[in-house]
Structures are given as C-alpha cells and as structure tokens.
Amino acid sequence: MAWRCSGSSNAGLVANMWTHGLITEPLVKEAFLKVDRRHYAPGMPYQDSPQPIGYEATISAPHMHASAIENVLSRLLPSETSPAPRVLDIGSGSGYLTHIFAELVGDRGLVVGLEHISELRDLGEANMKKSPEGKKLLEAGIAKFVVGDGRLGWVEAARAGEEQLGTAWDVIHVGAAAKEVHSPLLEQLKAPGCMFIPVDDDSTGWDQSVWRIEKDEEGKVTRKKLFGVRYVPLTDPPRR
Ligand code: SAH
C-alpha cells in the first residue's frame, strides 16, 4: 500500500488516499487538506512512506495516519456527550498527526503531543508553528507538546472552564510499538473512549499489530486487532 497513495502535492496525496478508500469521511479529508505534510516531512513530503525525522524516529506513512484518524473518529469529534474531546498523541514525533487531531476536536477540544525526546517535542511544536493554522491552534491552547514517558500516559489539567469534564482521554493514539497495553493508558482512558495502539506481536508475520481498544460507558473494555505494522518501539529514549 505504501506506494499507492503518493502524490506530487498535498492535495494530490489526499485525493489519492480518498480514491483508495483510506479516507472515507469528508471531515477527515478537510483536515488532511488543511495540514500540509511538507511542514512535517521535509524530504519527500507527498510520498506515501515513512521518512526519517532524526533521533531514530520516523514520521509514519500518510496511509497510517489516515487509518489512525478514521479508526478513532467516533470519539474524536465534539458531540453532545463529549463537547470538548481530549486527545493524547503518544510519540508525537514530527507533530503531523497532533496537528490533524487538533483540526478535528473543535474549539473546546485539547490535543497533547507527548514525546520522550525533548528535541522531538520541540520539533513537533516548531513544525506546527510553520503554518498560520497550526500556530493559531497552539496559541488557542487546543494543541500542546510535552515531554514524558508515554508508557505512563499523561495527566493534563483541564483547560479553564472545562474542569467539570475531568482529565481522562477520549482518545489515546500511540505512534510507537508498545510491549503491552500499559495499564496507566487504560486507566487514563475515558469511559467512553478509545485507543489506537500498535503492540509487539510476531504471530502475524509483521513485527506488531495495531489494536483498537474501546472502553464503553460502563468502563467495560473490548479489544479488536486491526492489522500488522512496523513502528519504532515505545521504549526508553536512545542513549546519546
Ligand atoms: N506520530 C509520529 C510518529 C513518530 S515515530 C509521526 O508520525 O511523526 C514514534 C515516536 O515515538 C518517536 O518520535 C519516538 O521518539 C517516540 N517514543 C518512543 N518511545 C516513547 C516513549 N516511551 N514515550 C514517548 N515517546 C516515545
């Protein structure tokens, strides 16, 4: 699939992801059109493949970003029951997906990009500042980048005026392969809420499988294996 959706411009790439059924929701298409990948993947921004961003990290392929967004969309958009969605993007790397999330959560939403390498935290923020749309979302406090160990999740105080909604996450996206579904992540997931997480698994011929984990209103957790992937590991920071 990696070669299929490549384009010669951001609009071309997004059109190809739409044609191949990787993006199916008009709202998602709009968000991808608003965020130009050239601000995040300097080498070959419109190629449908992962690209190195330094520090042993990669920006994931566009079709993986599309799949991640589509798989969590039901909990991502503001709704009557969740008017201010909170999203945790673990392993934010380039910041690209953090920005896409922030385009979708609405004016009251909050997206936190979490990195364990401070230079990559800064890179995500700097990349997002390159466009007026990204800059505005950062200034409005809808998106922010922090440093920490993603295996522990992240507790972010509610924004002013949203305190009654608590600090649990409507969506947790993990952009690196975990050894297991770390329990703090499950604890910090809202009921209802959902998680997209690649977990080590050599039973599929791939290195890992992506799981979609759903927590319902009563707190009951169900897990669905989606597909095989190869992500960089969710681990200790590399020694330098
Ligand atoms: N979504 C990002 C993916 C970057 S690659 C993008 O498309 O740009 C995965 C990222 O996970 C790397 O940036 C890496 O530094 C980060 N990472 C790995 N282990 C981590 C951990 N324990 N805590 C936080 N981030 C981690």
Short mmCIF file of C-alpha atoms and ligand atoms in Angstrom, two decimals:
data_model
loop_
_atom_site.label_atom_id
_atom_site.label_comp_id
_atom_site.label_asym_id
_atom_site.label_seq_id
_atom_site.Cartn_x
_atom_site.Cartn_y
_atom_site.Cartn_z
CA MET A 1 0.00 0.00 0.00
CA ALA A 2 2.98 2.26 0.67
CA TRP A 3 3.44 3.40 -2.93
CA ARG A 4 -0.21 3.62 -3.84
CA CYS A 5 -1.26 6.98 -2.49
CA SER A 6 1.83 9.09 -3.26
CA GLY A 7 1.09 12.44 -4.90
CA SER A 8 3.03 15.44 -6.19
CA SER A 9 1.27 17.87 -3.84
CA ASN A 10 -0.58 17.70 -0.53
CA ALA A 11 -3.91 17.90 -2.36
CA GLY A 12 -2.78 15.11 -4.72
CA LEU A 13 -1.75 12.86 -1.82
CA VAL A 14 -5.06 13.44 -0.01
CA ALA A 15 -7.04 12.84 -3.23
CA ASN A 16 -5.25 9.51 -3.69
CA MET A 17 -5.98 8.45 -0.09
CA TRP A 18 -9.63 9.29 -0.73
CA THR A 19 -9.73 7.35 -4.03
CA HIS A 20 -8.17 4.29 -2.37
CA GLY A 21 -10.69 4.38 0.48
CA LEU A 22 -8.16 5.21 3.22
CA ILE A 23 -10.01 8.42 3.97
CA THR A 24 -13.79 7.96 3.82
CA GLU A 25 -15.16 10.88 5.84
CA PRO A 26 -15.36 14.36 4.24
CA LEU A 27 -14.45 15.98 7.57
CA VAL A 28 -11.27 13.92 7.74
CA LYS A 29 -10.41 14.82 4.14
CA GLU A 30 -10.84 18.51 5.00
CA ALA A 31 -8.50 18.19 7.98
CA PHE A 32 -5.81 16.44 5.89
CA LEU A 33 -6.11 19.17 3.25
CA LYS A 34 -5.56 21.86 5.89
CA VAL A 35 -2.30 20.32 7.15
CA ASP A 36 0.47 20.41 4.54
CA ARG A 37 2.87 17.48 5.06
CA ARG A 38 5.80 19.50 3.73
CA HIS A 39 5.97 21.22 7.13
CA TYR A 40 6.46 17.84 8.80
CA ALA A 41 8.29 15.54 6.33
CA PRO A 42 10.98 17.66 4.74
CA GLY A 43 12.48 15.05 2.37
CA MET A 44 9.66 13.65 0.26
CA PRO A 45 6.54 15.06 1.86
CA TYR A 46 3.96 13.65 -0.55
CA GLN A 47 5.35 10.14 -0.80
CA ASP A 48 3.23 7.50 0.91
CA SER A 49 6.02 6.04 3.03
CA PRO A 50 7.61 6.63 6.45
CA GLN A 51 10.51 9.13 6.48
CA PRO A 52 13.34 9.70 8.99
CA ILE A 53 12.97 12.78 11.23
CA GLY A 54 16.14 12.23 13.32
CA TYR A 55 16.68 10.67 16.76
CA GLU A 56 15.88 7.18 15.36
CA ALA A 57 12.30 8.30 14.77
CA THR A 58 10.21 8.40 11.63
CA ILE A 59 7.13 10.27 10.53
CA SER A 60 4.67 7.46 9.78
CA ALA A 61 3.35 6.91 6.26
CA PRO A 62 0.33 9.03 5.27
CA HIS A 63 -1.91 5.97 4.88
CA MET A 64 -1.13 5.01 8.52
CA HIS A 65 -2.06 8.49 9.68
CA ALA A 66 -5.31 8.25 7.73
CA SER A 67 -6.09 4.86 9.24
CA ALA A 68 -5.36 6.10 12.76
CA ILE A 69 -7.70 9.06 12.39
CA GLU A 70 -10.51 7.05 10.78
CA ASN A 71 -10.31 4.39 13.50
CA VAL A 72 -10.75 6.82 16.39
CA LEU A 73 -13.07 9.31 14.66
CA SER A 74 -16.15 8.30 16.65
CA ARG A 75 -14.54 9.67 19.84
CA LEU A 76 -12.60 12.50 18.25
CA LEU A 77 -15.30 14.87 17.10
CA PRO A 78 -17.12 17.10 19.58
CA SER A 79 -20.58 15.74 20.41
CA GLU A 80 -23.40 16.37 22.88
CA THR A 81 -21.96 13.81 25.30
CA SER A 82 -18.36 14.96 24.79
CA PRO A 83 -18.34 18.63 23.77
CA ALA A 84 -14.62 19.12 24.50
CA PRO A 85 -12.75 16.00 23.33
CA ARG A 86 -9.33 15.35 24.88
CA VAL A 87 -6.76 13.50 22.81
CA LEU A 88 -3.35 12.16 23.89
CA ASP A 89 -0.93 11.57 20.97
CA ILE A 90 1.91 9.46 22.39
CA GLY A 91 5.13 9.58 20.35
CA SER A 92 4.13 12.79 18.58
CA GLY A 93 7.41 12.88 16.59
CA SER A 94 7.01 15.28 13.67
CA GLY A 95 3.79 16.70 15.15
CA TYR A 96 1.84 16.00 11.97
CA LEU A 97 -0.84 13.80 13.50
CA THR A 98 -1.10 16.04 16.57
CA HIS A 99 -1.98 18.88 14.18
CA ILE A 100 -4.57 16.77 12.29
CA PHE A 101 -6.20 15.80 15.62
CA ALA A 102 -6.30 19.46 16.64
CA GLU A 103 -8.12 20.34 13.39
CA LEU A 104 -10.87 17.86 14.33
CA VAL A 105 -11.54 18.27 18.07
CA GLY A 106 -13.30 21.63 17.79
CA ASP A 107 -12.85 24.93 19.65
CA ARG A 108 -13.19 23.37 23.10
CA GLY A 109 -11.01 20.33 22.36
CA LEU A 110 -7.50 19.61 23.64
CA VAL A 111 -4.72 17.60 21.98
CA VAL A 112 -1.49 16.84 23.82
CA GLY A 113 1.51 15.53 21.84
CA LEU A 114 3.77 13.54 24.20
CA GLU A 115 7.43 12.80 23.36
CA HIS A 116 10.22 11.28 25.41
CA ILE A 117 12.91 13.12 23.41
CA SER A 118 12.80 16.83 24.16
CA GLU A 119 14.24 17.76 20.73
CA LEU A 120 11.31 15.95 19.10
CA ARG A 121 8.83 17.66 21.39
CA ASP A 122 10.33 20.94 20.17
CA LEU A 123 10.34 19.74 16.54
CA GLY A 124 6.61 18.95 16.65
CA GLU A 125 5.82 22.37 18.05
CA ALA A 126 8.16 24.16 15.59
CA ASN A 127 6.65 22.28 12.64
CA MET A 128 3.15 23.19 13.72
CA LYS A 129 4.13 26.86 14.02
CA LYS A 130 5.15 26.91 10.34
CA SER A 131 1.54 27.32 9.18
CA PRO A 132 -0.87 30.03 10.34
CA GLU A 133 -3.48 27.32 11.06
CA GLY A 134 -1.09 25.36 13.28
CA LYS A 135 0.16 28.48 15.05
CA LYS A 136 -3.41 29.50 15.85
CA LEU A 137 -4.23 26.11 17.36
CA LEU A 138 -1.13 26.29 19.59
CA GLU A 139 -1.89 29.86 20.68
CA ALA A 140 -5.51 28.91 21.45
CA GLY A 141 -4.26 26.07 23.69
CA ILE A 142 -6.08 23.48 21.57
CA ALA A 143 -2.75 21.75 20.88
CA LYS A 144 0.36 21.50 23.04
CA PHE A 145 3.52 19.38 23.18
CA VAL A 146 5.05 17.93 26.36
CA VAL A 147 7.98 15.68 27.37
CA GLY A 148 7.42 12.43 29.26
CA ASP A 149 7.39 8.64 29.07
CA GLY A 150 4.37 7.61 27.03
CA ARG A 151 4.18 4.25 28.82
CA LEU A 152 2.93 6.18 31.83
CA GLY A 153 0.42 8.22 29.85
CA TRP A 154 -0.03 11.85 30.82
CA VAL A 155 -2.27 13.78 33.20
CA GLU A 156 -3.06 17.20 31.82
CA ALA A 157 -5.18 19.58 33.88
CA ALA A 158 -8.43 20.60 32.22
CA ARG A 159 -8.40 23.93 30.40
CA ALA A 160 -10.10 26.83 32.17
CA GLY A 161 -13.85 26.38 32.02
CA GLU A 162 -13.66 22.65 31.20
CA GLU A 163 -12.82 21.41 34.70
CA GLN A 164 -16.12 19.55 35.15
CA LEU A 165 -15.19 17.27 32.23
CA GLY A 166 -12.23 15.77 34.13
CA THR A 167 -8.79 14.76 32.88
CA ALA A 168 -9.44 11.36 31.24
CA TRP A 169 -8.74 10.99 27.49
CA ASP A 170 -11.48 10.47 24.92
CA VAL A 171 -8.80 9.19 22.53
CA ILE A 172 -5.30 7.84 23.13
CA HIS A 173 -3.21 7.38 19.99
CA VAL A 174 0.11 5.58 20.34
CA GLY A 175 2.54 6.25 17.48
CA ALA A 176 5.20 3.74 18.60
CA ALA A 177 5.05 -0.02 19.21
CA ALA A 178 4.33 -0.98 22.82
CA LYS A 179 5.41 -4.23 24.50
CA GLU A 180 1.95 -4.41 26.04
CA VAL A 181 -1.10 -2.20 26.61
CA HIS A 182 0.41 -0.34 29.56
CA SER A 183 -2.07 -0.14 32.41
CA PRO A 184 -1.80 3.65 33.03
CA LEU A 185 -3.08 4.13 29.47
CA LEU A 186 -6.16 2.01 30.13
CA GLU A 187 -6.73 3.78 33.45
CA GLN A 188 -6.49 7.23 31.85
CA LEU A 189 -8.91 6.34 29.03
CA LYS A 190 -12.34 7.91 29.45
CA ALA A 191 -15.49 5.79 29.67
CA PRO A 192 -16.45 6.01 26.84
CA GLY A 193 -13.20 6.37 24.95
CA CYS A 194 -10.92 4.55 22.54
CA MET A 195 -7.26 3.81 21.98
CA PHE A 196 -5.23 3.05 18.83
CA ILE A 197 -2.07 1.19 19.83
CA PRO A 198 0.50 -0.95 17.98
CA VAL A 199 1.61 -3.84 20.21
CA ASP A 200 4.51 -6.30 19.68
CA ASP A 201 3.18 -9.47 18.06
CA ASP A 202 5.17 -11.82 15.86
CA SER A 203 2.21 -14.12 15.14
CA THR A 204 1.20 -12.18 12.04
CA GLY A 205 4.47 -12.13 10.07
CA TRP A 206 4.67 -8.39 10.83
CA ASP A 207 6.50 -7.10 13.90
CA GLN A 208 3.44 -5.68 15.58
CA SER A 209 -0.33 -5.49 15.34
CA VAL A 210 -2.45 -2.42 15.83
CA TRP A 211 -5.23 -2.83 18.37
CA ARG A 212 -8.29 -0.67 18.69
CA ILE A 213 -9.35 -0.68 22.31
CA GLU A 214 -12.77 0.58 23.25
CA LYS A 215 -13.94 1.47 26.75
CA ASP A 216 -17.72 1.75 26.97
CA GLU A 217 -19.85 4.00 29.21
CA GLU A 218 -19.75 1.38 32.00
CA GLY A 219 -15.98 1.04 31.77
CA LYS A 220 -16.05 -2.35 30.00
CA VAL A 221 -13.01 -2.78 27.77
CA THR A 222 -13.07 -4.60 24.40
CA ARG A 223 -10.10 -5.11 22.06
CA LYS A 224 -10.02 -5.59 18.30
CA LYS A 225 -6.89 -6.46 16.31
CA LEU A 226 -6.82 -4.31 13.18
CA PHE A 227 -3.70 -5.09 11.06
CA GLY A 228 0.04 -5.78 11.12
CA VAL A 229 2.53 -2.87 11.15
CA ARG A 230 6.18 -1.95 11.71
CA TYR A 231 6.60 1.01 14.05
CA VAL A 232 9.61 2.23 16.04
CA PRO A 233 9.43 0.90 19.64
CA LEU A 234 7.79 2.65 22.60
CA THR A 235 10.76 2.41 24.87
CA ASP A 236 13.45 4.24 26.85
CA PRO A 237 14.95 7.19 24.94
CA PRO A 238 18.01 6.13 22.85
CA ARG A 239 21.36 6.66 24.68
CA ARG A 240 23.35 9.59 23.35
N1 SAH B 1 3.27 10.05 15.08
C1 SAH B 1 4.67 10.34 14.83
C2 SAH B 1 5.44 9.05 14.97
C3 SAH B 1 6.87 9.27 15.30
S1 SAH B 1 7.78 7.75 15.47
C4 SAH B 1 4.83 10.89 13.43
O1 SAH B 1 4.16 10.37 12.53
O2 SAH B 1 5.62 11.81 13.23
C5 SAH B 1 7.44 7.31 17.14
C6 SAH B 1 7.81 8.33 18.16
O3 SAH B 1 7.62 7.75 19.44
C7 SAH B 1 9.26 8.79 18.12
O4 SAH B 1 9.26 10.18 17.91
C8 SAH B 1 9.81 8.41 19.48
O5 SAH B 1 10.73 9.37 20.00
C9 SAH B 1 8.56 8.32 20.32
N2 SAH B 1 8.66 7.45 21.50
C10 SAH B 1 9.22 6.23 21.59
N3 SAH B 1 9.14 5.76 22.86
C11 SAH B 1 8.49 6.69 23.58
C12 SAH B 1 8.09 6.79 24.96
N4 SAH B 1 8.37 5.83 25.86
N5 SAH B 1 7.43 7.90 25.34
C13 SAH B 1 7.15 8.91 24.47
N6 SAH B 1 7.50 8.88 23.17
C14 SAH B 1 8.17 7.78 22.72
#
